[in-house]
Tab-separated table of C-alpha atoms in Angstrom:
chain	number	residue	atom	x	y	z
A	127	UNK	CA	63.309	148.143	120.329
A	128	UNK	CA	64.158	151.710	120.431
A	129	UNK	CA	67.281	151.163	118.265
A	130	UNK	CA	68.126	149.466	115.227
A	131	UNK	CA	69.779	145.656	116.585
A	132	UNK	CA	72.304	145.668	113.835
A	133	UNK	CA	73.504	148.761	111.425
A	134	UNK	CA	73.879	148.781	107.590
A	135	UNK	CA	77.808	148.524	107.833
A	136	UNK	CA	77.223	145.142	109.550
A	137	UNK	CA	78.785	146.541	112.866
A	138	UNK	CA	78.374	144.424	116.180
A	139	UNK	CA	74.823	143.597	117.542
A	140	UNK	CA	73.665	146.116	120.566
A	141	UNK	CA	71.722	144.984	123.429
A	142	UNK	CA	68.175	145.735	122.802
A	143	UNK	CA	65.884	146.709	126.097
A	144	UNK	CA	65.058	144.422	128.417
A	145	UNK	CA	61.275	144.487	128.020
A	146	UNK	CA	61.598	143.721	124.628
A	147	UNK	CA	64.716	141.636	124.635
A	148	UNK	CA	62.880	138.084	123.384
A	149	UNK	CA	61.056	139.448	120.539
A	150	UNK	CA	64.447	141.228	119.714
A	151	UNK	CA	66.281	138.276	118.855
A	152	UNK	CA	64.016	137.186	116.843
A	153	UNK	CA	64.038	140.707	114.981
A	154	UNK	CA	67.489	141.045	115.201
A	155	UNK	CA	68.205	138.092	113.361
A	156	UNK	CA	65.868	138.602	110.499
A	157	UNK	CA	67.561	141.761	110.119
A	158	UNK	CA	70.888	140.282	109.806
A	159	UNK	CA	69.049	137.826	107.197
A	160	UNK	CA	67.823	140.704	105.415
A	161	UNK	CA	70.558	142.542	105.055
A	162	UNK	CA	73.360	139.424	104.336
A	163	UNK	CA	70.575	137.126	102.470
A	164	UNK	CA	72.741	136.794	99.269
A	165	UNK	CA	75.662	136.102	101.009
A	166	UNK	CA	74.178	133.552	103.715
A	167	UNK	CA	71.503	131.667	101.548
A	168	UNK	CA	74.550	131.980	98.282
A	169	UNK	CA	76.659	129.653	101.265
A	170	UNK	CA	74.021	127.904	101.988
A	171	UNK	CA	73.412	126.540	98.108
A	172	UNK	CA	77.014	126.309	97.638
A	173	UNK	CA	77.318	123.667	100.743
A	174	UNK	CA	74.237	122.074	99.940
A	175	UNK	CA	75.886	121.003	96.081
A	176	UNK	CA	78.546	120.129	98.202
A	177	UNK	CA	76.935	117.923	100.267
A	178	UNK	CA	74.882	116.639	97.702
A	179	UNK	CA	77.563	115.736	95.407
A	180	UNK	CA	79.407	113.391	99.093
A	181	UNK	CA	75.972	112.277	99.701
A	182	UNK	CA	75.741	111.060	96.380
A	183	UNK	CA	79.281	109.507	95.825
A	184	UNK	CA	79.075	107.467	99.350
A	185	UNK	CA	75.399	106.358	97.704
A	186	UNK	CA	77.361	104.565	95.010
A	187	UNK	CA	79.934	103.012	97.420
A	188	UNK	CA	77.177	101.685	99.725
A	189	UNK	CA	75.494	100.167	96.666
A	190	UNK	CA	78.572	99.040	95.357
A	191	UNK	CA	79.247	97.160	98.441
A	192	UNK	CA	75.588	96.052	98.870
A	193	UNK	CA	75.440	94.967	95.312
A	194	UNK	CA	76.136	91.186	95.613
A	195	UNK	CA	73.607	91.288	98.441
A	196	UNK	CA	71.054	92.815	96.185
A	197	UNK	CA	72.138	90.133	93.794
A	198	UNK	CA	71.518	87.190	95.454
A	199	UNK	CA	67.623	88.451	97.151
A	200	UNK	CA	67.142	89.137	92.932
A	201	UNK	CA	67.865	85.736	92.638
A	202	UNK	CA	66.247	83.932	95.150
A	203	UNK	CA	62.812	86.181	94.530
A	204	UNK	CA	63.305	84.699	90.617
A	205	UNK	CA	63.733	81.134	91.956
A	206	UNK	CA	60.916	81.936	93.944
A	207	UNK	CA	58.700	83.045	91.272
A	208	UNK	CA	59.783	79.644	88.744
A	209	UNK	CA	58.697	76.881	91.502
A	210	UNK	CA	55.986	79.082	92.109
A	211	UNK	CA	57.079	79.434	95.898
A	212	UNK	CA	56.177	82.530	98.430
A	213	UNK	CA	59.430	84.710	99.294
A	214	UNK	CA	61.119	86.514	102.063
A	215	UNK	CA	64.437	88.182	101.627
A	216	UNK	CA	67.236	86.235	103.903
A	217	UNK	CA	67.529	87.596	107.075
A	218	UNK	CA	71.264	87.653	107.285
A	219	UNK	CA	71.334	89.280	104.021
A	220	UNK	CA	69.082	92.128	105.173
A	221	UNK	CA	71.667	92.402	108.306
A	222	UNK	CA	74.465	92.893	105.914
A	223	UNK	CA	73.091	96.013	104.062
A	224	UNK	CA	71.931	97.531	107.467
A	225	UNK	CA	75.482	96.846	108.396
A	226	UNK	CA	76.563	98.569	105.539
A	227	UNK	CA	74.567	101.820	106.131
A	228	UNK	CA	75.626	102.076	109.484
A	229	UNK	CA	79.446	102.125	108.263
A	230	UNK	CA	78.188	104.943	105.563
A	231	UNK	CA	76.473	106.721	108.721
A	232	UNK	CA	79.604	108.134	110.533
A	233	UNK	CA	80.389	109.564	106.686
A	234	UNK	CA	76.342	111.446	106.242
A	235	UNK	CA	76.998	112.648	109.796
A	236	UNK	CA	80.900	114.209	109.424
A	237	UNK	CA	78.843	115.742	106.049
A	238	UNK	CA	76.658	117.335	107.946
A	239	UNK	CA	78.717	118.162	110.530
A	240	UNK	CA	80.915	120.088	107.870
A	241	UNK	CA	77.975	121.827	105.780
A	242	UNK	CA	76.712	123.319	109.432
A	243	UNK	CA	80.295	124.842	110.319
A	244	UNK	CA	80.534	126.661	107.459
A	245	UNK	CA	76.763	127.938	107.777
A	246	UNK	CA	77.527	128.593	111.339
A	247	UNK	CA	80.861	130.556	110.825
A	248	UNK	CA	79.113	132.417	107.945
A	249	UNK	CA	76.330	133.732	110.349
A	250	UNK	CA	78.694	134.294	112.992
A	251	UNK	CA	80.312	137.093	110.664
A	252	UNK	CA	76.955	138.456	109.759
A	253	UNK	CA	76.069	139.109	113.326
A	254	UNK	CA	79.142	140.261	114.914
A	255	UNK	CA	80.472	142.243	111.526
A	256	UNK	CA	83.416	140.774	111.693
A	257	UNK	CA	85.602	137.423	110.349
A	258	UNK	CA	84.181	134.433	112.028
A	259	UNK	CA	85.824	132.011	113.869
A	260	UNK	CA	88.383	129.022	113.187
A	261	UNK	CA	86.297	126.310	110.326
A	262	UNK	CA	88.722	123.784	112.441
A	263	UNK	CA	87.534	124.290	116.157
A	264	UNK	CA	83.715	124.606	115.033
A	265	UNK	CA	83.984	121.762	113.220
A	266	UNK	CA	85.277	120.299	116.310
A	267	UNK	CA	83.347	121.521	118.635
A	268	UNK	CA	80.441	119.639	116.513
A	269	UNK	CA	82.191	116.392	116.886
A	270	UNK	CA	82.662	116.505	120.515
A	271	UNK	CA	79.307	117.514	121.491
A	272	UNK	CA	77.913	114.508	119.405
A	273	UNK	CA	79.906	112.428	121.027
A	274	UNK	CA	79.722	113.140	124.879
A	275	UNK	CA	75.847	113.990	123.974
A	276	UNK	CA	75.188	110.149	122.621
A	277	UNK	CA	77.518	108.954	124.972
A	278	UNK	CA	75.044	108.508	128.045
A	279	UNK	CA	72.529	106.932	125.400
A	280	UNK	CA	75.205	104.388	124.567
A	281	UNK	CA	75.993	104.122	128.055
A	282	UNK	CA	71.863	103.694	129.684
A	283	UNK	CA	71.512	101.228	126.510
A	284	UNK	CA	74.367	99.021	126.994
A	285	UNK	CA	73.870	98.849	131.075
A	286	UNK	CA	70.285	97.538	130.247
A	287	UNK	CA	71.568	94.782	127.651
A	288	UNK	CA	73.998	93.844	130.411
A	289	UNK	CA	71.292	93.131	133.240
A	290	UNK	CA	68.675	92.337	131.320
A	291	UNK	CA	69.876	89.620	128.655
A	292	UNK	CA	68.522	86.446	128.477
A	293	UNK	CA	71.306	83.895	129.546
A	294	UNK	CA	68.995	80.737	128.803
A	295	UNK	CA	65.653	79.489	127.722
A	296	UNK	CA	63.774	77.124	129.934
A	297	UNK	CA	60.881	75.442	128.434
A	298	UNK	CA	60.451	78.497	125.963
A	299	UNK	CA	60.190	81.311	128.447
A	300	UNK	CA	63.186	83.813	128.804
A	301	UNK	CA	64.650	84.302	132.301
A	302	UNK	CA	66.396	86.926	132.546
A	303	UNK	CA	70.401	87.150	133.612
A	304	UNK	CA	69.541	89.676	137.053
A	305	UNK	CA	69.098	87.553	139.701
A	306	UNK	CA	66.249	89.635	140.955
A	307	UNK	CA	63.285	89.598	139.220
A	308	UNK	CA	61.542	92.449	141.240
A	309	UNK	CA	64.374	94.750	139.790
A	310	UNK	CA	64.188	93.575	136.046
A	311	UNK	CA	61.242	96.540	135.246
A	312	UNK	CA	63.929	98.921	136.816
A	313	UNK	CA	66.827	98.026	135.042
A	314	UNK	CA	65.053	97.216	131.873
A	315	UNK	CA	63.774	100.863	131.036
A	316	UNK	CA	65.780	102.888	134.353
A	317	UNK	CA	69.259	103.380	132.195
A	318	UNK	CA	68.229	104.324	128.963
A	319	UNK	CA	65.587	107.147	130.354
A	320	UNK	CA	68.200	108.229	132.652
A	321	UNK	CA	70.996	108.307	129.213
A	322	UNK	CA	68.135	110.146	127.775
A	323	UNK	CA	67.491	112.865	130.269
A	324	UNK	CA	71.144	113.120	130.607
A	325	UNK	CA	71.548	113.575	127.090
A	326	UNK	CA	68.686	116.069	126.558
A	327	UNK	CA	70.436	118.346	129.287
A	328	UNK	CA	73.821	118.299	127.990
A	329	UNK	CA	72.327	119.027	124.668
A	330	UNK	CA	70.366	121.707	126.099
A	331	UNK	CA	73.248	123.232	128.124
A	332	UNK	CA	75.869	123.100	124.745
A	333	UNK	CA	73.518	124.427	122.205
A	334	UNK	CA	75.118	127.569	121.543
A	335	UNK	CA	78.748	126.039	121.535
A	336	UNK	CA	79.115	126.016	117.647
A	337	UNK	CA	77.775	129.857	117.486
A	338	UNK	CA	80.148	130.787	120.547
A	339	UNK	CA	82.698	129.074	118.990
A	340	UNK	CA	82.203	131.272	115.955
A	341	UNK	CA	81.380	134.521	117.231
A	342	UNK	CA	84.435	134.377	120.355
A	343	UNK	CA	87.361	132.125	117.961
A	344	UNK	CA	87.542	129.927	121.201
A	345	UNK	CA	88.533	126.147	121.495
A	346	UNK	CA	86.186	123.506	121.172
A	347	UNK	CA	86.456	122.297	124.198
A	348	UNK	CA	86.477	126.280	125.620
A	349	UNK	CA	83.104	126.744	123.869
A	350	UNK	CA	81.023	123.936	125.461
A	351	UNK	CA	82.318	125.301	128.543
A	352	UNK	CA	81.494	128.873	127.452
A	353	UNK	CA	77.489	127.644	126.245
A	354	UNK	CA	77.230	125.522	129.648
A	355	UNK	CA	77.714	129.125	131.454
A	356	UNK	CA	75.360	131.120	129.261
A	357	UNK	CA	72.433	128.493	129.122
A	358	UNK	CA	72.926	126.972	132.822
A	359	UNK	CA	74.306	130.819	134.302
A	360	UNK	CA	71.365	132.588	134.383
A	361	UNK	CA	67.945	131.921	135.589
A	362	UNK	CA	65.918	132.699	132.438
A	363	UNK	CA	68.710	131.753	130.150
A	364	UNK	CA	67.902	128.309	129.506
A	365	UNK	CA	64.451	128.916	129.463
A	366	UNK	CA	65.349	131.663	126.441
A	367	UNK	CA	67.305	129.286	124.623
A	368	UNK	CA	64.644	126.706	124.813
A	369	UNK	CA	62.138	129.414	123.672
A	370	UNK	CA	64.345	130.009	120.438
A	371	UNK	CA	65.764	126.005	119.570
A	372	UNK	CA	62.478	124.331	120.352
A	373	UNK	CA	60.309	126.668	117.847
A	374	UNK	CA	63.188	126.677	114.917
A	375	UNK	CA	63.664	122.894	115.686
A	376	UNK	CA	59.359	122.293	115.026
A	377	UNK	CA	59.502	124.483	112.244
A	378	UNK	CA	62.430	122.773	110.246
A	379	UNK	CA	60.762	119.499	111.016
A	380	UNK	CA	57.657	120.268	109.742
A	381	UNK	CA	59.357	121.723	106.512
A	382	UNK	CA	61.388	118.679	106.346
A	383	UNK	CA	57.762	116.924	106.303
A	384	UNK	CA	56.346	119.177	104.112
A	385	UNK	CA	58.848	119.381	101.400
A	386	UNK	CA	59.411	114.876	101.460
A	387	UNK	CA	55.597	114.846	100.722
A	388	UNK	CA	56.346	117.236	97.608
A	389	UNK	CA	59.474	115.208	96.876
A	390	UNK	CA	57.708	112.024	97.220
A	391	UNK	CA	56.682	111.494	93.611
A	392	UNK	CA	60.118	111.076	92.755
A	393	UNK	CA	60.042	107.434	94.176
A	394	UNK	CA	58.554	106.316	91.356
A	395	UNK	CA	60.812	108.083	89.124
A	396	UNK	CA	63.718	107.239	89.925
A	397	UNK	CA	63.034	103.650	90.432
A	398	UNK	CA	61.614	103.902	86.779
A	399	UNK	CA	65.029	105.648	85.874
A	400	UNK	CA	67.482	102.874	87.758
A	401	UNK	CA	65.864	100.059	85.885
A	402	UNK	CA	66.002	101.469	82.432
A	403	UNK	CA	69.510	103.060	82.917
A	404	UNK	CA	71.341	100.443	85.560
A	405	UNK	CA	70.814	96.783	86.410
A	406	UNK	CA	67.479	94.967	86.078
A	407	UNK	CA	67.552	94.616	90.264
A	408	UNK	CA	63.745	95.646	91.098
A	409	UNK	CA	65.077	95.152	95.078
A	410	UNK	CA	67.767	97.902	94.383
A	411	UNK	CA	65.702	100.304	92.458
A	412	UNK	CA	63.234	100.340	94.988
A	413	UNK	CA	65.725	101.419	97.612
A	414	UNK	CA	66.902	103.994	95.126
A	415	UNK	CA	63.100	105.167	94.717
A	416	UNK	CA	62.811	105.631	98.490
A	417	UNK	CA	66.268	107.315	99.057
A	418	UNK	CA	65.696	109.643	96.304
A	419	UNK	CA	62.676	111.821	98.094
A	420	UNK	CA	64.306	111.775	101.433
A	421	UNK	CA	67.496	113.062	100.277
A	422	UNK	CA	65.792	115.885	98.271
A	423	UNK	CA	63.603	116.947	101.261
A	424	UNK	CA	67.308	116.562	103.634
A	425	UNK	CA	68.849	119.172	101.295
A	426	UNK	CA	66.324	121.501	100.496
A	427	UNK	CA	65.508	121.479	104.500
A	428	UNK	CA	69.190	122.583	105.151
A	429	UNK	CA	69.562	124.798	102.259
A	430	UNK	CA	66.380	126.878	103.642
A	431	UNK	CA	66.759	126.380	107.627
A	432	UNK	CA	70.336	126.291	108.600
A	433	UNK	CA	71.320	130.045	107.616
A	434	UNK	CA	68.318	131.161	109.816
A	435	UNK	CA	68.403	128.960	112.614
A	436	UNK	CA	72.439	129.689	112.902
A	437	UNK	CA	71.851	133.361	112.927
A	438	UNK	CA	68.887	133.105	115.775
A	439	UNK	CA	71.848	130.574	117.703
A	440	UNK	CA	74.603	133.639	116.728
A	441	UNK	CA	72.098	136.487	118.266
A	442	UNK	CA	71.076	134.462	121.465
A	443	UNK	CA	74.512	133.758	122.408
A	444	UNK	CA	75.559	137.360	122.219
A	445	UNK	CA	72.454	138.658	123.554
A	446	UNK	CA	73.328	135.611	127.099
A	447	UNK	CA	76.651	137.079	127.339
A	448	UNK	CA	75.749	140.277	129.186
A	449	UNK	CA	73.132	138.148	131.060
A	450	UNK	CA	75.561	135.819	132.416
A	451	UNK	CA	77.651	138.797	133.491
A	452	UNK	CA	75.359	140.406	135.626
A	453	UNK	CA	74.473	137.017	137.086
């Protein structure tokens, strides 16, 4: 680029030339990093204690809840054990505790959900040199993309369950509820890859509704509207922001990867540490032992890829603006 993306002063981003506009988002946003690491990577730690300390409160809820569960398996494995019996965990009781995770679920996500809007407003103000936008309507506009994004899932899943159920065994082979068989194939794997395409375009088209939400101060419901225009607007725009989310989303999988195989040897630990400092529940300490690495690699993984991957969203969706106005 012939000039600098981004001054000193932290004054608004400049459109680079058009030859070299897709390697200058990428340089333009490692010069924002370099310039505002203290202050991006400092929120980044802060959030992540944050985080960690929710994480680890709604941990001791869920296994406060789970705990007769855990309980009675401990006891049935020991009865086990004295008449010299094989044993299974109860299925039902298995069912419970996933039930249980799934209510802490909606809790991890809204987490999440909170530790990204304040990444995302922090990068927004070290790209545009300015205050970012409302913590309220990115935090929103987080919440409503989840939802209308999962909603076609939900939708393709529970259309299949509905035509495809079994109604009634006859002699041991399932029949299923649509009264045409030659249709069953269709309706048993048609909806949910249709919810899933559906899903993966509306994710596509609102990717850069949290950063325009931050950069512009607009509405949640303003800023999907806003990202739909700049991805879907242009001709090469979506294929830009797929060239800048699908390498950042590879890379912070494969650190997520990399650092749970360095946090793996915690399992042991901390199983080792739950039986000699909690209950003697071998069942419970081995969930603890199996949490404790994935949690560690979830953290770290944020702490290390959200300030940069925000600030690449922050860049793209200023550098699609004057795109989408010439279009």
């Amino acid at each position: 680029m012939a000039n600098d993306p981004a001054t000193e002063t932290g004054a608004p981003l400049r459109e680079g030339h058009a030859d070299d506009e897709g390697r200058g988002i990428v340089r333009t946003a490692f010069v924002v990093l370099r310039r505002d690491r203290g202050r991006l990577f400092g929120r980044a730690a802060g959030v992540t204690g944050l985080v960690a300390l929710g994480g680890l409160l709604l941990t001791v809820v869920g296994f406060v809840a789970a705990w007769p569960e855990f309980t009675e398996i401990r006891l049935g494995a020991e009865r086990a054990r004295i008449d010299e019996d094989s044993y299974a965990p109860d299925g039902s009781r298995v069912n419970t505790m996933w039930l249980i995770l799934l209510a802490c679920l909606p809790f991890l996500i809204l987490l999440l959900h909170l530790a990204c809007t304040a990444i995302q407003t922090a990068s927004a103000r070290a790209v545009t040199g300015r205050a970012g936008g409302r913590f309220r309507s990115v935090l929103g506009v987080y919440a409503l993309r989840g939802v209308l994004v999962w909603a076609p899932v939900v939708l393709g899943v529970l259309v299949e369950e509905t035509f495809t159920t079994t109604l009634f065994r006859e002699h041991t082979v399932i029949v299923p509820k649509w009264e045409y068989p030659n249709l069953f194939v269709l309706l048993r794997y048609g909806p949910p890859l249709l919810g899933l395409v559906a899903a993966l375009v509306l994710r596509l088209g609102w990717t850069l509704a949290p950063a325009v939400a931050a950069t512009e101060e607009l509405s949640p419901l303003a800023a999907l509207r806003r990202s739909w225009s700049l991805v879907w607007g242009g001709a090469s725009a979506w294929f830009r922001t797929v060239a800048v989310a699908l390498p950042m989303g590879a890379l912070t999988i494969g650190l997520y990867v990399l650092l749970s195989s360095a946090a793996h040897p915690l399992r042991s630990g901390t199983a080792s540490l739950f039986l000699e400092w909690g209950p003697d529940n071998t069942y419970a300490a081995y969930v603890a032992g199996v949490l404790a690495p994935i949690a560690a690699a979830l953290l770290l993984t944020g702490a290390l890829a959200l300030p940069p991957a925000h600030t690449l969203l922050a860049v793209l969706g200023q550098r699609l603006v004057p795109a989408a106005s010439r279009a």
